[in-house]
mmCIF file of C-alpha atoms and ligand atoms in Angstrom:
data_model
loop_
_atom_site.group_PDB
_atom_site.id
_atom_site.type_symbol
_atom_site.label_atom_id
_atom_site.label_comp_id
_atom_site.label_asym_id
_atom_site.label_seq_id
_atom_site.Cartn_x
_atom_site.Cartn_y
_atom_site.Cartn_z
ATOM 1 C CA MET A 17 -27.180 28.424 76.769
ATOM 2 C CA PRO A 18 -24.058 27.867 78.403
ATOM 3 C CA SER A 19 -24.027 24.851 80.637
ATOM 4 C CA SER A 20 -22.846 27.805 83.280
ATOM 5 C CA GLN A 21 -26.644 29.171 82.969
ATOM 6 C CA ARG A 22 -28.480 25.650 83.613
ATOM 7 C CA PRO A 23 -27.992 25.027 87.252
ATOM 8 C CA GLN A 24 -28.643 28.886 87.941
ATOM 9 C CA ARG A 25 -32.417 28.652 86.307
ATOM 10 C CA SER A 26 -33.289 26.011 88.653
ATOM 11 C CA THR A 27 -31.988 28.184 91.384
ATOM 12 C CA GLN A 28 -33.418 31.294 90.159
ATOM 13 C CA ALA A 29 -37.147 28.879 90.027
ATOM 14 C CA ARG A 30 -36.597 28.196 93.919
ATOM 15 C CA SER A 31 -35.775 31.309 95.401
ATOM 16 C CA ARG A 32 -38.368 33.205 93.834
ATOM 17 C CA ARG A 33 -40.765 30.501 95.377
ATOM 18 C CA TRP A 34 -39.432 31.355 98.565
ATOM 19 C CA PHE A 35 -39.891 35.418 97.956
ATOM 20 C CA ALA A 36 -43.213 34.814 96.607
ATOM 21 C CA ALA A 37 -43.659 32.567 99.925
ATOM 22 C CA LEU A 38 -42.054 35.934 101.945
ATOM 23 C CA ALA A 39 -44.531 38.042 100.110
ATOM 24 C CA ALA A 40 -47.199 36.284 101.047
ATOM 25 C CA VAL A 41 -46.184 36.765 104.797
ATOM 26 C CA ALA A 42 -45.181 40.342 103.947
ATOM 27 C CA LEU A 43 -48.911 40.513 102.749
ATOM 28 C CA VAL A 44 -50.120 38.769 105.940
ATOM 29 C CA ALA A 45 -48.416 41.098 107.728
ATOM 30 C CA GLY A 46 -49.132 44.341 105.829
ATOM 31 C CA LEU A 47 -53.366 43.182 106.708
ATOM 32 C CA ALA A 48 -52.463 42.699 110.172
ATOM 33 C CA ILE A 49 -50.701 45.908 110.658
ATOM 34 C CA LEU A 50 -53.398 47.965 109.010
ATOM 35 C CA LEU A 51 -56.626 46.142 111.276
ATOM 36 C CA MET A 52 -53.780 46.604 114.646
ATOM 37 C CA GLY A 53 -55.112 50.882 112.993
ATOM 38 C CA ASP A 54 -58.540 49.946 113.653
ATOM 39 C CA ALA A 55 -58.102 47.838 116.397
ATOM 40 C CA LEU A 56 -56.261 50.920 118.269
ATOM 41 C CA GLY A 57 -59.646 52.650 117.663
ATOM 42 C CA GLY A 58 -57.835 55.569 119.403
ATOM 43 C CA PRO A 59 -58.449 56.686 123.013
ATOM 44 C CA SER A 60 -60.743 54.500 124.124
ATOM 45 C CA VAL A 61 -58.333 51.532 124.344
ATOM 46 C CA SER A 62 -55.837 52.667 126.492
ATOM 47 C CA ALA A 63 -56.903 55.977 127.637
ATOM 48 C CA GLN A 64 -59.298 56.416 130.157
ATOM 49 C CA ALA A 65 -62.744 57.540 129.321
ATOM 50 C CA PRO A 66 -62.256 61.115 128.998
ATOM 51 C CA GLY A 67 -65.079 62.245 130.803
ATOM 52 C CA ALA A 68 -64.631 60.442 133.653
ATOM 53 C CA ALA A 69 -61.319 62.703 135.359
ATOM 54 C CA ALA A 70 -63.620 65.399 135.346
ATOM 55 C CA GLN A 71 -66.518 64.365 137.429
ATOM 56 C CA GLU A 72 -67.253 66.933 140.520
ATOM 57 C CA PRO A 73 -66.252 65.051 143.842
ATOM 58 C CA PRO A 74 -69.997 64.871 145.922
ATOM 59 C CA PRO A 75 -69.972 68.132 148.057
ATOM 60 C CA GLU A 76 -69.266 66.546 151.528
ATOM 61 C CA GLU A 77 -71.714 64.748 153.887
ATOM 62 C CA GLY A 78 -73.529 68.401 155.534
ATOM 63 C CA PHE A 79 -72.617 70.541 153.999
ATOM 64 C CA ARG A 80 -75.237 73.361 152.928
ATOM 65 C CA GLY A 81 -75.159 76.442 150.664
ATOM 66 C CA GLY A 82 -72.750 78.743 149.465
ATOM 67 C CA GLU A 83 -69.185 78.081 147.540
ATOM 68 C CA ASN A 84 -67.520 74.468 148.826
ATOM 69 C CA PRO A 85 -64.142 75.517 149.417
ATOM 70 C CA ARG A 86 -63.191 72.000 147.665
ATOM 71 C CA SER A 87 -64.871 72.146 144.436
ATOM 72 C CA ASN A 88 -63.124 75.488 143.927
ATOM 73 C CA TYR A 89 -59.792 73.689 144.916
ATOM 74 C CA TRP A 90 -60.038 71.379 142.922
ATOM 75 C CA GLY A 91 -61.494 73.656 139.852
ATOM 76 C CA ALA A 92 -57.782 75.758 140.133
ATOM 77 C CA VAL A 93 -56.450 72.503 139.941
ATOM 78 C CA ARG A 94 -58.169 71.228 136.964
ATOM 79 C CA GLU A 95 -57.114 74.706 135.778
ATOM 80 C CA GLY A 96 -53.553 73.747 135.781
ATOM 81 C CA GLN A 97 -52.465 76.453 138.618
ATOM 82 C CA SER A 98 -49.297 76.179 140.375
ATOM 83 C CA GLY A 99 -50.404 75.344 143.915
ATOM 84 C CA THR A 100 -47.111 75.680 146.860
ATOM 85 C CA THR A 101 -45.516 71.998 147.424
ATOM 86 C CA THR A 102 -42.212 71.728 149.479
ATOM 87 C CA VAL A 103 -41.352 69.269 146.552
ATOM 88 C CA LYS A 104 -38.490 70.871 144.338
ATOM 89 C CA GLY A 105 -38.868 70.333 140.651
ATOM 90 C CA THR A 106 -39.559 71.577 137.808
ATOM 91 C CA GLU A 107 -43.963 72.761 138.142
ATOM 92 C CA THR A 108 -44.553 70.431 141.506
ATOM 93 C CA GLY A 109 -46.850 73.026 142.033
ATOM 94 C CA VAL A 110 -49.144 71.977 139.023
ATOM 95 C CA LEU A 111 -51.223 69.036 139.977
ATOM 96 C CA ILE A 112 -52.239 68.277 136.854
ATOM 97 C CA GLN A 113 -51.529 69.862 133.368
ATOM 98 C CA ASN A 114 -54.502 70.092 130.981
ATOM 99 C CA TYR A 115 -52.305 69.568 128.047
ATOM 100 C CA GLY A 116 -51.764 66.297 129.004
ATOM 101 C CA GLU A 117 -54.899 65.045 127.827
ATOM 102 C CA ILE A 118 -54.467 66.365 124.446
ATOM 103 C CA TYR A 119 -51.017 64.627 124.127
ATOM 104 C CA ARG A 120 -52.749 61.519 125.030
ATOM 105 C CA GLN A 121 -55.676 61.758 122.384
ATOM 106 C CA ILE A 122 -52.604 62.513 119.845
ATOM 107 C CA ARG A 123 -50.605 59.691 120.988
ATOM 108 C CA ASN A 124 -53.338 57.254 121.516
ATOM 109 C CA GLY A 125 -55.178 58.378 118.218
ATOM 110 C CA PRO A 126 -53.804 60.368 114.819
ATOM 111 C CA LEU A 127 -50.499 58.977 115.816
ATOM 112 C CA THR A 128 -51.202 55.321 116.481
ATOM 113 C CA THR A 129 -53.379 55.253 113.534
ATOM 114 C CA TYR A 130 -52.183 56.621 110.724
ATOM 115 C CA GLY A 131 -48.901 55.468 111.933
ATOM 116 C CA SER A 132 -50.157 52.050 111.865
ATOM 117 C CA TRP A 133 -51.980 52.545 108.411
ATOM 118 C CA LEU A 134 -49.103 54.261 106.706
ATOM 119 C CA MET A 135 -46.763 50.811 107.658
ATOM 120 C CA GLY A 136 -49.259 48.896 106.614
ATOM 121 C CA LEU A 137 -49.900 50.420 103.590
ATOM 122 C CA MET A 138 -45.860 50.187 102.988
ATOM 123 C CA VAL A 139 -45.557 46.577 103.352
ATOM 124 C CA LEU A 140 -48.605 45.736 101.332
ATOM 125 C CA GLY A 141 -47.447 48.491 98.596
ATOM 126 C CA LEU A 142 -43.943 46.488 98.607
ATOM 127 C CA ALA A 143 -45.519 43.315 98.691
ATOM 128 C CA GLY A 144 -47.649 44.348 95.475
ATOM 129 C CA PHE A 145 -44.413 45.343 93.744
ATOM 130 C CA TYR A 146 -42.721 42.608 94.739
ATOM 131 C CA LEU A 147 -45.352 40.319 93.228
ATOM 132 C CA ILE A 148 -45.779 42.055 90.150
ATOM 133 C CA LYS A 149 -42.501 42.757 89.294
ATOM 134 C CA GLY A 150 -40.437 40.359 91.150
ATOM 135 C CA THR A 151 -36.473 41.394 92.025
ATOM 136 C CA VAL A 152 -35.012 43.795 89.706
ATOM 137 C CA ARG A 153 -32.294 41.102 88.104
ATOM 138 C CA ILE A 154 -28.594 43.067 86.565
ATOM 139 C CA HIS A 155 -29.746 42.792 82.412
ATOM 140 C CA GLU A 156 -26.463 41.752 81.377
ATOM 141 C CA GLY A 157 -25.777 39.462 83.859
ATOM 142 C CA ARG A 158 -22.892 40.035 86.333
ATOM 143 C CA SER A 159 -19.185 40.087 84.719
ATOM 144 C CA GLY A 160 -17.287 39.003 88.039
ATOM 145 C CA ARG A 161 -15.436 41.943 87.792
ATOM 146 C CA LEU A 162 -15.955 44.261 91.011
ATOM 147 C CA VAL A 163 -15.876 47.906 91.615
ATOM 148 C CA PRO A 164 -15.363 49.226 94.750
ATOM 149 C CA ARG A 165 -18.557 51.096 96.086
ATOM 150 C CA PHE A 166 -18.239 51.626 100.038
ATOM 151 C CA SER A 167 -14.830 51.925 102.143
ATOM 152 C CA GLU A 168 -15.049 50.367 105.575
ATOM 153 C CA LEU A 169 -16.092 53.460 106.980
ATOM 154 C CA GLU A 170 -18.859 54.132 105.612
ATOM 155 C CA ARG A 171 -19.602 50.009 105.543
ATOM 156 C CA TYR A 172 -19.415 50.085 109.531
ATOM 157 C CA LEU A 173 -21.107 53.442 109.969
ATOM 158 C CA HIS A 174 -24.167 52.200 108.198
ATOM 159 C CA TRP A 175 -24.311 49.025 109.508
ATOM 160 C CA SER A 176 -24.081 50.819 113.113
ATOM 161 C CA VAL A 177 -26.950 52.829 112.254
ATOM 162 C CA ALA A 178 -29.100 49.801 110.653
ATOM 163 C CA VAL A 179 -28.739 47.500 113.541
ATOM 164 C CA LEU A 180 -29.756 50.529 116.509
ATOM 165 C CA PHE A 181 -32.170 51.400 114.303
ATOM 166 C CA ILE A 182 -34.137 48.236 114.022
ATOM 167 C CA VAL A 183 -33.614 47.836 117.513
ATOM 168 C CA LEU A 184 -34.964 51.214 118.122
ATOM 169 C CA THR A 185 -37.492 50.504 115.996
ATOM 170 C CA VAL A 186 -39.108 47.057 117.703
ATOM 171 C CA THR A 187 -38.613 48.409 120.746
ATOM 172 C CA GLY A 188 -40.518 51.794 120.030
ATOM 173 C CA LEU A 189 -42.934 50.235 118.767
ATOM 174 C CA LEU A 190 -43.649 47.478 121.419
ATOM 175 C CA LEU A 191 -43.648 50.704 123.642
ATOM 176 C CA LEU A 192 -45.979 52.276 121.099
ATOM 177 C CA PHE A 193 -48.757 49.189 120.472
ATOM 178 C CA GLY A 194 -47.286 47.416 123.282
ATOM 179 C CA ARG A 195 -50.034 48.053 125.831
ATOM 180 C CA ALA A 196 -53.189 47.023 123.098
ATOM 181 C CA PHE A 197 -51.389 44.226 121.851
ATOM 182 C CA LEU A 198 -49.250 42.453 124.167
ATOM 183 C CA ILE A 199 -51.754 42.894 126.807
ATOM 184 C CA PRO A 200 -54.465 40.247 125.705
ATOM 185 C CA VAL A 201 -51.709 37.598 124.931
ATOM 186 C CA VAL A 202 -48.925 37.808 127.697
ATOM 187 C CA GLY A 203 -50.966 39.195 129.867
ATOM 188 C CA MET A 204 -50.443 42.483 132.327
ATOM 189 C CA SER A 205 -47.181 41.148 133.815
ATOM 190 C CA GLY A 206 -45.949 39.773 129.801
ATOM 191 C CA PHE A 207 -46.284 43.302 128.932
ATOM 192 C CA SER A 208 -44.955 45.562 131.522
ATOM 193 C CA ALA A 209 -42.304 43.274 131.821
ATOM 194 C CA THR A 210 -41.493 43.890 127.908
ATOM 195 C CA ALA A 211 -41.986 47.745 128.037
ATOM 196 C CA SER A 212 -39.825 47.809 130.828
ATOM 197 C CA VAL A 213 -36.711 45.920 128.797
ATOM 198 C CA SER A 214 -37.893 47.764 125.586
ATOM 199 C CA LYS A 215 -37.599 51.546 127.643
ATOM 200 C CA THR A 216 -34.302 50.448 128.501
ATOM 201 C CA LEU A 217 -33.056 49.228 125.918
ATOM 202 C CA HIS A 218 -34.619 52.467 123.467
ATOM 203 C CA ASN A 219 -33.481 54.676 126.244
ATOM 204 C CA PHE A 220 -29.345 53.298 126.202
ATOM 205 C CA LEU A 221 -29.345 52.539 122.656
ATOM 206 C CA GLY A 222 -30.763 55.890 121.720
ATOM 207 C CA PRO A 223 -27.826 58.227 122.404
ATOM 208 C CA LEU A 224 -25.580 55.305 120.196
ATOM 209 C CA PHE A 225 -27.859 55.924 117.631
ATOM 210 C CA VAL A 226 -27.751 59.544 117.405
ATOM 211 C CA ILE A 227 -24.004 59.228 116.853
ATOM 212 C CA ALA A 228 -23.567 57.272 115.073
ATOM 213 C CA LEU A 229 -26.443 58.922 112.704
ATOM 214 C CA VAL A 230 -24.650 62.101 113.052
ATOM 215 C CA LEU A 231 -21.355 60.522 111.765
ATOM 216 C CA MET A 232 -23.410 58.623 109.202
ATOM 217 C CA ILE A 233 -24.943 62.116 107.827
ATOM 218 C CA ALA A 234 -21.262 63.430 107.712
ATOM 219 C CA VAL A 235 -19.864 60.952 105.669
ATOM 220 C CA PHE A 236 -22.738 60.280 103.343
ATOM 221 C CA ILE A 237 -23.836 63.665 102.837
ATOM 222 C CA ARG A 238 -20.899 64.721 99.685
ATOM 223 C CA ASP A 239 -22.654 62.817 97.379
ATOM 224 C CA ASN A 240 -26.749 63.070 98.178
ATOM 225 C CA PHE A 241 -26.780 67.122 96.784
ATOM 226 C CA PRO A 242 -28.769 67.298 93.638
ATOM 227 C CA ASP A 243 -27.098 66.756 90.433
ATOM 228 C CA ARG A 244 -27.718 66.683 87.106
ATOM 229 C CA GLY A 245 -28.689 62.372 87.239
ATOM 230 C CA ASP A 246 -31.595 63.018 89.060
ATOM 231 C CA ILE A 247 -34.005 64.136 86.077
ATOM 232 C CA GLY A 248 -31.656 61.541 84.308
ATOM 233 C CA TRP A 249 -33.020 58.864 87.161
ATOM 234 C CA ILE A 250 -36.424 60.143 86.345
ATOM 235 C CA ARG A 251 -35.813 60.118 82.459
ATOM 236 C CA GLN A 252 -35.461 56.506 82.302
ATOM 237 C CA LEU A 253 -37.967 55.802 84.529
ATOM 238 C CA LEU A 254 -40.106 57.131 82.361
ATOM 239 C CA GLY A 255 -38.532 55.009 79.756
ATOM 240 C CA ARG A 256 -36.852 58.198 77.846
ATOM 241 C CA THR A 257 -33.219 57.919 78.043
ATOM 242 C CA ASP A 258 -30.919 54.890 77.973
ATOM 243 C CA ASN A 259 -27.954 57.552 79.028
ATOM 244 C CA PRO A 260 -29.233 58.970 82.360
ATOM 245 C CA GLN A 261 -25.740 59.986 83.658
ATOM 246 C CA ILE A 262 -26.604 58.719 87.718
ATOM 247 C CA GLY A 263 -24.052 59.180 89.967
ATOM 248 C CA ARG A 264 -23.115 57.481 92.693
ATOM 249 C CA PHE A 265 -26.619 57.808 94.539
ATOM 250 C CA ASN A 266 -29.695 58.166 92.806
ATOM 251 C CA LEU A 267 -32.202 60.707 93.228
ATOM 252 C CA GLY A 268 -34.599 57.455 95.678
ATOM 253 C CA GLU A 269 -31.537 57.078 97.791
ATOM 254 C CA LYS A 270 -30.823 60.988 97.844
ATOM 255 C CA GLY A 271 -34.590 61.289 98.975
ATOM 256 C CA TRP A 272 -34.144 58.482 101.408
ATOM 257 C CA PHE A 273 -31.022 59.998 102.674
ATOM 258 C CA TRP A 274 -32.484 63.429 103.554
ATOM 259 C CA MET A 275 -35.296 61.796 105.137
ATOM 260 C CA ALA A 276 -33.519 59.304 107.232
ATOM 261 C CA ALA A 277 -31.191 62.700 107.805
ATOM 262 C CA VAL A 278 -33.897 65.155 108.742
ATOM 263 C CA ALA A 279 -36.334 62.740 110.132
ATOM 264 C CA GLY A 280 -33.437 61.305 112.013
ATOM 265 C CA LEU A 281 -32.423 64.417 113.813
ATOM 266 C CA MET A 282 -35.917 65.179 114.805
ATOM 267 C CA VAL A 283 -36.316 61.890 116.565
ATOM 268 C CA SER A 284 -31.975 62.084 117.696
ATOM 269 C CA ILE A 285 -32.743 65.856 119.612
ATOM 270 C CA THR A 286 -36.412 64.824 120.534
ATOM 271 C CA GLY A 287 -35.418 61.248 122.382
ATOM 272 C CA LEU A 288 -32.494 63.283 123.743
ATOM 273 C CA ILE A 289 -35.494 66.299 125.634
ATOM 274 C CA MET A 290 -36.926 63.103 126.476
ATOM 275 C CA ASP A 291 -33.796 60.624 127.608
ATOM 276 C CA PHE A 292 -32.019 63.556 129.835
ATOM 277 C CA THR A 293 -34.896 65.071 131.969
ATOM 278 C CA ILE A 294 -31.947 67.121 133.991
ATOM 279 C CA PHE A 295 -32.589 70.334 132.136
ATOM 280 C CA GLY A 296 -35.640 71.144 133.839
ATOM 281 C CA GLN A 297 -38.435 70.414 131.173
ATOM 282 C CA THR A 298 -41.482 71.293 131.773
ATOM 283 C CA ARG A 299 -44.372 68.421 131.669
ATOM 284 C CA PHE A 300 -45.501 70.236 127.693
ATOM 285 C CA VAL A 301 -41.847 70.351 126.799
ATOM 286 C CA LEU A 302 -41.397 66.391 127.250
ATOM 287 C CA GLN A 303 -45.294 66.476 125.646
ATOM 288 C CA VAL A 304 -44.610 67.844 122.328
ATOM 289 C CA SER A 305 -41.013 66.271 122.361
ATOM 290 C CA GLN A 306 -42.717 62.371 122.588
ATOM 291 C CA ILE A 307 -45.168 63.408 119.250
ATOM 292 C CA LEU A 308 -42.413 64.771 117.422
ATOM 293 C CA HIS A 309 -40.499 62.118 118.357
ATOM 294 C CA GLY A 310 -43.602 59.622 117.623
ATOM 295 C CA VAL A 311 -44.148 61.209 114.033
ATOM 296 C CA GLY A 312 -40.662 60.964 113.257
ATOM 297 C CA ALA A 313 -39.952 57.854 114.126
ATOM 298 C CA LEU A 314 -42.724 56.504 112.141
ATOM 299 C CA LEU A 315 -42.187 58.005 108.801
ATOM 300 C CA MET A 316 -38.103 56.350 109.264
ATOM 301 C CA ILE A 317 -39.957 53.603 109.852
ATOM 302 C CA VAL A 318 -41.910 53.477 106.591
ATOM 303 C CA GLY A 319 -39.008 54.878 104.562
ATOM 304 C CA SER A 320 -36.731 52.136 105.714
ATOM 305 C CA PHE A 321 -39.054 49.678 104.645
ATOM 306 C CA GLY A 322 -38.770 50.908 101.175
ATOM 307 C CA HIS A 323 -34.863 51.162 101.833
ATOM 308 C CA ILE A 324 -34.509 47.489 103.453
ATOM 309 C CA TYR A 325 -36.338 46.588 100.168
ATOM 310 C CA MET A 326 -34.308 47.925 97.832
ATOM 311 C CA GLY A 327 -31.044 46.928 99.715
ATOM 312 C CA THR A 328 -32.191 43.288 99.723
ATOM 313 C CA ILE A 329 -34.877 41.192 96.938
ATOM 314 C CA GLY A 330 -35.111 44.431 95.586
ATOM 315 C CA LEU A 331 -32.159 45.009 93.294
ATOM 316 C CA GLU A 332 -29.798 41.611 92.235
ATOM 317 C CA GLY A 333 -26.813 42.583 93.601
ATOM 318 C CA SER A 334 -27.350 45.703 95.860
ATOM 319 C CA PHE A 335 -27.252 44.233 99.237
ATOM 320 C CA GLU A 336 -23.494 42.916 98.779
ATOM 321 C CA GLY A 337 -22.076 46.869 97.736
ATOM 322 C CA MET A 338 -22.981 47.545 101.365
ATOM 323 C CA ALA A 339 -21.937 44.114 103.164
ATOM 324 C CA THR A 340 -18.605 43.593 101.268
ATOM 325 C CA GLY A 341 -17.926 46.952 99.702
ATOM 326 C CA TYR A 342 -17.806 45.826 96.059
ATOM 327 C CA VAL A 343 -20.681 45.759 93.543
ATOM 328 C CA ASP A 344 -20.383 43.799 89.791
ATOM 329 C CA GLU A 345 -19.287 45.907 87.245
ATOM 330 C CA ASN A 346 -22.575 44.961 85.574
ATOM 331 C CA TRP A 347 -24.716 46.622 88.290
ATOM 332 C CA ALA A 348 -22.817 50.054 88.298
ATOM 333 C CA LYS A 349 -22.999 50.397 84.441
ATOM 334 C CA GLU A 350 -26.590 49.322 84.645
ATOM 335 C CA HIS A 351 -27.435 51.485 87.740
ATOM 336 C CA HIS A 352 -24.782 54.361 88.402
ATOM 337 C CA ASP A 353 -23.227 54.922 84.938
ATOM 338 C CA ALA A 354 -22.036 58.000 85.380
ATOM 339 C CA TRP A 355 -19.987 56.897 89.074
ATOM 340 C CA TYR A 356 -19.006 53.663 86.887
ATOM 341 C CA GLU A 357 -18.076 55.918 84.427
ATOM 342 C CA GLU A 358 -15.772 57.871 86.826
ATOM 343 C CA LYS A 359 -14.214 54.338 88.288
ATOM 344 C CA VAL A 360 -13.345 53.473 84.964
ATOM 345 C CA ARG A 361 -11.039 56.700 84.540
ATOM 346 C CA GLU A 362 -9.981 56.180 88.141
ATOM 347 C CA GLY A 363 -8.535 52.484 87.139
ATOM 348 C CA GLN A 364 -10.704 50.776 89.781
ATOM 349 C CA VAL A 365 -12.918 48.546 87.531
ATOM 350 C CA GLY A 366 -11.875 44.816 88.007
ATOM 351 C CA VAL A 367 -9.646 45.728 91.200
ATOM 352 C CA ALA A 368 -8.993 42.364 93.724
ATOM 353 C CA PRO A 369 -11.429 43.068 96.759
ATOM 354 C CA GLU A 370 -9.186 43.697 99.718
ATOM 355 C CA GLY A 371 -10.122 41.564 102.941
ATOM 356 C CA PRO A 372 -12.853 39.153 103.526
ATOM 357 C CA ALA A 373 -14.338 40.336 99.734
ATOM 358 C CA ALA A 374 -11.340 38.707 97.977
ATOM 359 C CA SER A 375 -12.603 35.230 99.290
ATOM 360 C CA GLU A 376 -16.146 35.227 97.978
ATOM 361 C CA PRO A 377 -16.179 33.754 94.553
ATOM 362 C CA ARG A 378 -19.062 35.298 92.444
ATOM 363 C CA GLU A 379 -21.784 33.891 90.847
ATOM 364 C CA GLY A 380 -20.989 32.494 86.646
ATOM 365 C CA ALA A 381 -17.678 34.662 87.390
ATOM 366 C CA SER A 382 -15.630 33.247 84.307
HETATM 367 C C1 HEM B 24 -31.693 46.186 107.459
HETATM 368 C C2 HEM B 24 -31.172 47.480 107.372
HETATM 369 C C3 HEM B 24 -30.624 47.855 106.243
HETATM 370 C C4 HEM B 24 -30.301 47.082 104.777
HETATM 371 C C5 HEM B 24 -30.044 45.980 104.861
HETATM 372 C C6 HEM B 24 -29.810 48.516 103.835
HETATM 373 C C7 HEM B 24 -29.337 48.090 102.874
HETATM 374 C C8 HEM B 24 -28.436 48.857 102.123
HETATM 375 C C9 HEM B 24 -27.737 49.339 100.764
HETATM 376 C C10 HEM B 24 -27.370 47.775 99.785
HETATM 377 C C11 HEM B 24 -26.860 50.110 100.605
HETATM 378 C C12 HEM B 24 -26.425 50.612 99.548
HETATM 379 C C13 HEM B 24 -27.443 50.612 98.107
HETATM 380 C C14 HEM B 24 -26.452 51.107 96.748
HETATM 381 O O1 HEM B 24 -24.828 51.118 96.861
HETATM 382 O O2 HEM B 24 -26.990 52.530 96.061
HETATM 383 C C15 HEM B 24 -27.647 51.368 101.468
HETATM 384 C C16 HEM B 24 -27.138 52.226 101.372
HETATM 385 C C17 HEM B 24 -27.188 53.206 102.783
HETATM 386 N N1 HEM B 24 -28.662 53.023 103.792
HETATM 387 FE FE1 HEM B 24 -29.050 51.436 104.530
HETATM 388 N N2 HEM B 24 -29.937 49.539 105.015
HETATM 389 C C18 HEM B 24 -30.604 49.792 106.003
HETATM 390 C C19 HEM B 24 -30.943 49.869 106.679
HETATM 391 C C20 HEM B 24 -30.596 51.056 106.609
HETATM 392 C C21 HEM B 24 -30.268 52.651 108.090
HETATM 393 C C22 HEM B 24 -31.405 52.193 109.020
HETATM 394 C C23 HEM B 24 -30.410 53.718 107.399
HETATM 395 C C24 HEM B 24 -30.719 55.332 107.681
HETATM 396 C C25 HEM B 24 -31.554 55.437 109.253
HETATM 397 C C26 HEM B 24 -29.459 53.489 106.608
HETATM 398 C C27 HEM B 24 -29.065 54.469 105.899
HETATM 399 C C28 HEM B 24 -28.598 54.227 104.441
HETATM 400 C C29 HEM B 24 -27.763 55.388 103.457
HETATM 401 C C30 HEM B 24 -27.501 56.916 103.975
HETATM 402 C C31 HEM B 24 -27.445 54.207 102.375
HETATM 403 C C32 HEM B 24 -26.451 55.500 101.372
HETATM 404 C C33 HEM B 24 -26.969 56.012 100.033
HETATM 405 C C34 HEM B 24 -27.593 57.575 100.117
HETATM 406 O O3 HEM B 24 -26.597 58.079 100.936
HETATM 407 O O4 HEM B 24 -28.211 58.037 99.617
HETATM 408 N N3 HEM B 24 -29.870 52.477 106.223
HETATM 409 N N4 HEM B 24 -28.115 50.622 102.380
#
């Protein structure tokens, strides 16, 4: 065994122990998130008991016989009829809007319950996958020769979207689940302080995310259309070919791109509708927007778990592509063979990296 391999073996053993610990933490986190769904248990946690609001006020003291004008009034209000008011604005005459109760049942019911189940199962699935498979190593090891993979623009756009997405995810999940989980821990005042900071961050950073996402879609879309490498990727997964002819992005990445694009635009449009209520939006429009926003966001969050896993510990040599712009030649050969052959034809293999990537010595590079 070449001498350069021995210290690497102990490093690998150490990193494997670290990652095993990480997987254990992920496992506990996954279980905690799963339990979260049950603890939420639908509308009874935060929502006011649905029956309570409908109770009729007692008839007026000393009123005898015939119709009670107050209950007629409240009956009309309960039906969502619009009354007259001096307050200016959209549907200000409507005191109670009936869809509100349905919206709350969906938000505190299926949305939070199934959302937390999906997140929990994804984390558990990834932790289990990692424990069984571990990090997918570069079979040939690193060659030390670099291939340019992402331009500066692509990387800046990607990390702007990624950082904004993570802040919006944390603040969004706090707004969705915080009431049930933070109040018992930090009390009402702690929760309301956290919720108001989260809401402010979410409302101000949301529009920035929309801009970054649209730009990222525009820049990455051309390499995310179906091609013959997609079939090759499936055949390679099934062990049916050693020459899959995979292009710049494989079918899994393209799937994530389109999910991030479609769910991302759904979250963006509904987010802007809720953020800028200056177009006469009715409560119904805002309720539907919030449910669609929640569904889109939870789908993106679950998908991003898989993407972040593959982009960090899942696949050796992947992270540096988006961090420095360069990947190792053997990584390119093994994961994107058709794209690598293109780079060879363009004379782009073994190029000296520009900027910060130049100073980074490659592990195992001769
Ligand atoms: C901490 C969070 C993230 C990490 C560590 C990460 C990591 C990576 C890495 C390593 C790649 C390069 C993969 C390759 O070379 O093929 C990549 C590509 C990409 N990432 Fe991320 N990413 C993160 C968050 C996000 C988010 C939040 C989005 C979108 C909402 C996103 C969208 C993309 C897209 C579109 C690509 C290009 C692949 C394609 O177009 O098919 N990433 N990411």
